[in-house]
Amino acid sequence: MDPWLIWLIIAAVLAVAEIFTLTAALGMLAGAALVTAGFAAVGLPLPLQFLVFTVVATVSVLIVRPIMVRHVLQPRVERFGVDALVGKAAYVVSEVTGRGGRVRIGGEEWTARAYDETLVIPPGTTVDVIEISGATALVYPRE
């Protein structure tokens, strides 16, 4: 059997194993085997084929994989749903206390409670949304 075909089979086996593990390391080794298959098809001697595989695998695992992992693990930039309301300004519609009240956030009216339960926030005050708990905004007055 030709060496390039053996490298091609190794690449296929590693690629299939990568599908089941999802670690990216086996996929990079499959890529290294694929590159080595190309060099073997050109007629590179066996010891140099192992050297090519080792170099390509080392470079991909040590350099490319950390870059890929960094991109995959980046935090989500945009917040959606009620999470997007945290930090927004709100306008007090009816007095807000530790027990309840109403605020307008971005054109919608929400039930609200003061984040500090001892505060009484009068209507017309601008507040910041500190947290959303269910359908209630916990707010704190701006300084």
PDB file of C-alpha atoms in Angstrom:
ATOM      1  CA  MET A   1       0.000   0.000   0.000  1.00  0.00           C
ATOM      2  CA  ASP A   2       1.316   3.463  -0.881  1.00  0.00           C
ATOM      3  CA  PRO A   3       2.413   5.691   2.045  1.00  0.00           C
ATOM      4  CA  TRP A   4       0.203   8.589   0.882  1.00  0.00           C
ATOM      5  CA  LEU A   5      -2.840   6.296   1.098  1.00  0.00           C
ATOM      6  CA  ILE A   6      -1.910   5.251   4.637  1.00  0.00           C
ATOM      7  CA  TRP A   7      -1.613   8.929   5.649  1.00  0.00           C
ATOM      8  CA  LEU A   8      -4.969   9.605   4.010  1.00  0.00           C
ATOM      9  CA  ILE A   9      -6.590   6.785   6.005  1.00  0.00           C
ATOM     10  CA  ILE A  10      -5.005   8.112   9.225  1.00  0.00           C
ATOM     11  CA  ALA A  11      -6.372  11.586   8.408  1.00  0.00           C
ATOM     12  CA  ALA A  12      -9.860  10.169   7.839  1.00  0.00           C
ATOM     13  CA  VAL A  13      -9.800   8.175  11.104  1.00  0.00           C
ATOM     14  CA  LEU A  14      -8.653  11.231  13.070  1.00  0.00           C
ATOM     15  CA  ALA A  15     -11.296  13.410  11.410  1.00  0.00           C
ATOM     16  CA  VAL A  16     -14.048  10.945  12.343  1.00  0.00           C
ATOM     17  CA  ALA A  17     -12.713  10.763  15.904  1.00  0.00           C
ATOM     18  CA  GLU A  18     -12.771  14.583  16.024  1.00  0.00           C
ATOM     19  CA  ILE A  19     -16.460  14.578  15.177  1.00  0.00           C
ATOM     20  CA  PHE A  20     -17.148  12.586  18.333  1.00  0.00           C
ATOM     21  CA  THR A  21     -14.794  14.479  20.674  1.00  0.00           C
ATOM     22  CA  LEU A  22     -15.175  18.109  19.494  1.00  0.00           C
ATOM     23  CA  THR A  23     -11.822  19.114  20.999  1.00  0.00           C
ATOM     24  CA  ALA A  24     -10.222  20.446  17.784  1.00  0.00           C
ATOM     25  CA  ALA A  25      -6.936  18.683  18.655  1.00  0.00           C
ATOM     26  CA  LEU A  26      -7.743  15.538  16.692  1.00  0.00           C
ATOM     27  CA  GLY A  27      -8.941  17.675  13.782  1.00  0.00           C
ATOM     28  CA  MET A  28      -5.596  19.427  13.700  1.00  0.00           C
ATOM     29  CA  LEU A  29      -3.797  16.083  13.751  1.00  0.00           C
ATOM     30  CA  ALA A  30      -6.044  14.995  10.869  1.00  0.00           C
ATOM     31  CA  GLY A  31      -4.973  18.121   8.988  1.00  0.00           C
ATOM     32  CA  ALA A  32      -1.323  17.315   9.674  1.00  0.00           C
ATOM     33  CA  ALA A  33      -1.857  13.781   8.338  1.00  0.00           C
ATOM     34  CA  LEU A  34      -3.532  15.227   5.250  1.00  0.00           C
ATOM     35  CA  VAL A  35      -0.596  17.564   4.593  1.00  0.00           C
ATOM     36  CA  THR A  36       1.783  14.648   5.097  1.00  0.00           C
ATOM     37  CA  ALA A  37      -0.235  12.569   2.607  1.00  0.00           C
ATOM     38  CA  GLY A  38       0.384  15.293   0.052  1.00  0.00           C
ATOM     39  CA  PHE A  39       4.125  15.234   0.675  1.00  0.00           C
ATOM     40  CA  ALA A  40       4.117  11.417   0.568  1.00  0.00           C
ATOM     41  CA  ALA A  41       2.334  11.495  -2.801  1.00  0.00           C
ATOM     42  CA  VAL A  42       5.132  13.678  -4.159  1.00  0.00           C
ATOM     43  CA  GLY A  43       7.647  11.002  -3.094  1.00  0.00           C
ATOM     44  CA  LEU A  44       9.133  12.306   0.152  1.00  0.00           C
ATOM     45  CA  PRO A  45      11.008   9.521   2.027  1.00  0.00           C
ATOM     46  CA  LEU A  46       9.304   7.986   5.091  1.00  0.00           C
ATOM     47  CA  PRO A  47      11.561   9.568   7.773  1.00  0.00           C
ATOM     48  CA  LEU A  48      10.901  13.013   6.301  1.00  0.00           C
ATOM     49  CA  GLN A  49       7.166  12.243   6.190  1.00  0.00           C
ATOM     50  CA  PHE A  50       7.255  11.676   9.953  1.00  0.00           C
ATOM     51  CA  LEU A  51       9.147  14.931  10.342  1.00  0.00           C
ATOM     52  CA  VAL A  52       6.545  16.808   8.262  1.00  0.00           C
ATOM     53  CA  PHE A  53       3.725  15.271  10.317  1.00  0.00           C
ATOM     54  CA  THR A  54       5.455  16.184  13.588  1.00  0.00           C
ATOM     55  CA  VAL A  55       6.160  19.762  12.556  1.00  0.00           C
ATOM     56  CA  VAL A  56       2.674  20.440  11.148  1.00  0.00           C
ATOM     57  CA  ALA A  57       0.964  18.781  14.139  1.00  0.00           C
ATOM     58  CA  THR A  58       3.092  20.702  16.644  1.00  0.00           C
ATOM     59  CA  VAL A  59       2.547  24.028  14.948  1.00  0.00           C
ATOM     60  CA  SER A  60      -1.205  23.508  14.642  1.00  0.00           C
ATOM     61  CA  VAL A  61      -1.714  22.276  18.213  1.00  0.00           C
ATOM     62  CA  LEU A  62       0.556  24.859  19.856  1.00  0.00           C
ATOM     63  CA  ILE A  63      -0.274  27.912  17.739  1.00  0.00           C
ATOM     64  CA  VAL A  64      -3.555  27.498  15.865  1.00  0.00           C
ATOM     65  CA  ARG A  65      -5.570  25.715  18.585  1.00  0.00           C
ATOM     66  CA  PRO A  66      -5.087  28.415  21.279  1.00  0.00           C
ATOM     67  CA  ILE A  67      -6.213  31.051  18.778  1.00  0.00           C
ATOM     68  CA  MET A  68      -9.314  29.005  17.942  1.00  0.00           C
ATOM     69  CA  VAL A  69     -10.112  28.397  21.616  1.00  0.00           C
ATOM     70  CA  ARG A  70      -9.750  32.111  22.368  1.00  0.00           C
ATOM     71  CA  HIS A  71     -12.265  32.950  19.646  1.00  0.00           C
ATOM     72  CA  VAL A  72     -14.732  30.291  20.760  1.00  0.00           C
ATOM     73  CA  LEU A  73     -14.607  31.295  24.431  1.00  0.00           C
ATOM     74  CA  GLN A  74     -15.154  35.018  23.884  1.00  0.00           C
ATOM     75  CA  PRO A  75     -18.038  36.370  25.947  1.00  0.00           C
ATOM     76  CA  ARG A  76     -21.181  37.365  24.112  1.00  0.00           C
ATOM     77  CA  VAL A  77     -20.977  41.053  23.241  1.00  0.00           C
ATOM     78  CA  GLU A  78     -24.685  41.749  22.957  1.00  0.00           C
ATOM     79  CA  ARG A  79     -27.241  41.150  25.693  1.00  0.00           C
ATOM     80  CA  PHE A  80     -30.755  40.101  24.760  1.00  0.00           C
ATOM     81  CA  GLY A  81     -34.170  40.108  26.425  1.00  0.00           C
ATOM     82  CA  VAL A  82     -34.417  41.419  29.967  1.00  0.00           C
ATOM     83  CA  ASP A  83     -30.631  41.224  30.351  1.00  0.00           C
ATOM     84  CA  ALA A  84     -30.392  44.120  27.897  1.00  0.00           C
ATOM     85  CA  LEU A  85     -32.410  46.317  30.286  1.00  0.00           C
ATOM     86  CA  VAL A  86     -29.880  46.079  33.126  1.00  0.00           C
ATOM     87  CA  GLY A  87     -27.932  49.337  33.290  1.00  0.00           C
ATOM     88  CA  LYS A  88     -30.516  51.322  31.296  1.00  0.00           C
ATOM     89  CA  ALA A  89     -32.119  54.495  32.542  1.00  0.00           C
ATOM     90  CA  ALA A  90     -35.767  54.421  33.596  1.00  0.00           C
ATOM     91  CA  TYR A  91     -38.314  57.118  34.419  1.00  0.00           C
ATOM     92  CA  VAL A  92     -40.394  56.739  37.585  1.00  0.00           C
ATOM     93  CA  VAL A  93     -44.108  56.876  36.703  1.00  0.00           C
ATOM     94  CA  SER A  94     -45.512  56.223  40.193  1.00  0.00           C
ATOM     95  CA  GLU A  95     -43.683  56.303  43.512  1.00  0.00           C
ATOM     96  CA  VAL A  96     -41.203  53.435  43.896  1.00  0.00           C
ATOM     97  CA  THR A  97     -40.554  51.945  47.326  1.00  0.00           C
ATOM     98  CA  GLY A  98     -39.178  48.667  48.606  1.00  0.00           C
ATOM     99  CA  ARG A  99     -42.670  47.191  48.104  1.00  0.00           C
ATOM    100  CA  GLY A 100     -43.507  48.400  44.598  1.00  0.00           C
ATOM    101  CA  GLY A 101     -44.040  51.152  42.067  1.00  0.00           C
ATOM    102  CA  ARG A 102     -43.999  51.741  38.292  1.00  0.00           C
ATOM    103  CA  VAL A 103     -41.228  52.849  35.927  1.00  0.00           C
ATOM    104  CA  ARG A 104     -40.979  53.408  32.193  1.00  0.00           C
ATOM    105  CA  ILE A 105     -38.021  51.655  30.535  1.00  0.00           C
ATOM    106  CA  GLY A 106     -37.545  52.355  26.846  1.00  0.00           C
ATOM    107  CA  GLY A 107     -41.224  53.087  26.226  1.00  0.00           C
ATOM    108  CA  GLU A 108     -42.583  50.148  28.250  1.00  0.00           C
ATOM    109  CA  GLU A 109     -44.043  50.398  31.711  1.00  0.00           C
ATOM    110  CA  TRP A 110     -42.684  47.963  34.303  1.00  0.00           C
ATOM    111  CA  THR A 111     -43.443  47.187  37.897  1.00  0.00           C
ATOM    112  CA  ALA A 112     -40.506  48.235  40.031  1.00  0.00           C
ATOM    113  CA  ARG A 113     -39.040  48.057  43.495  1.00  0.00           C
ATOM    114  CA  ALA A 114     -36.275  50.140  45.016  1.00  0.00           C
ATOM    115  CA  TYR A 115     -32.989  48.222  45.126  1.00  0.00           C
ATOM    116  CA  ASP A 116     -32.446  49.728  48.581  1.00  0.00           C
ATOM    117  CA  GLU A 117     -35.689  48.885  50.377  1.00  0.00           C
ATOM    118  CA  THR A 118     -35.417  51.963  52.644  1.00  0.00           C
ATOM    119  CA  LEU A 119     -35.628  54.392  49.696  1.00  0.00           C
ATOM    120  CA  VAL A 120     -38.746  56.164  48.489  1.00  0.00           C
ATOM    121  CA  ILE A 121     -38.282  57.392  44.925  1.00  0.00           C
ATOM    122  CA  PRO A 122     -40.785  60.087  43.830  1.00  0.00           C
ATOM    123  CA  PRO A 123     -42.430  60.225  40.375  1.00  0.00           C
ATOM    124  CA  GLY A 124     -40.405  62.008  37.701  1.00  0.00           C
ATOM    125  CA  THR A 125     -37.052  60.764  39.000  1.00  0.00           C
ATOM    126  CA  THR A 126     -34.578  59.127  36.646  1.00  0.00           C
ATOM    127  CA  VAL A 127     -33.306  55.808  37.955  1.00  0.00           C
ATOM    128  CA  ASP A 128     -30.943  53.078  36.787  1.00  0.00           C
ATOM    129  CA  VAL A 129     -32.120  49.506  36.362  1.00  0.00           C
ATOM    130  CA  ILE A 130     -29.874  47.413  38.595  1.00  0.00           C
ATOM    131  CA  GLU A 131     -31.520  44.024  38.119  1.00  0.00           C
ATOM    132  CA  ILE A 132     -34.593  42.386  36.620  1.00  0.00           C
ATOM    133  CA  SER A 133     -36.325  39.891  38.881  1.00  0.00           C
ATOM    134  CA  GLY A 134     -39.143  38.166  37.027  1.00  0.00           C
ATOM    135  CA  ALA A 135     -41.291  41.008  35.705  1.00  0.00           C
ATOM    136  CA  THR A 136     -40.063  43.532  38.269  1.00  0.00           C
ATOM    137  CA  ALA A 137     -37.219  46.007  37.767  1.00  0.00           C
ATOM    138  CA  LEU A 138     -35.032  46.711  40.777  1.00  0.00           C
ATOM    139  CA  VAL A 139     -33.998  50.343  40.443  1.00  0.00           C
ATOM    140  CA  TYR A 140     -31.754  52.869  42.161  1.00  0.00           C
ATOM    141  CA  PRO A 141     -31.913  56.669  41.742  1.00  0.00           C
ATOM    142  CA  ARG A 142     -29.224  58.425  39.752  1.00  0.00           C
ATOM    143  CA  GLU A 143     -26.979  60.785  41.653  1.00  0.00           C
TER     144      GLU A 143
END
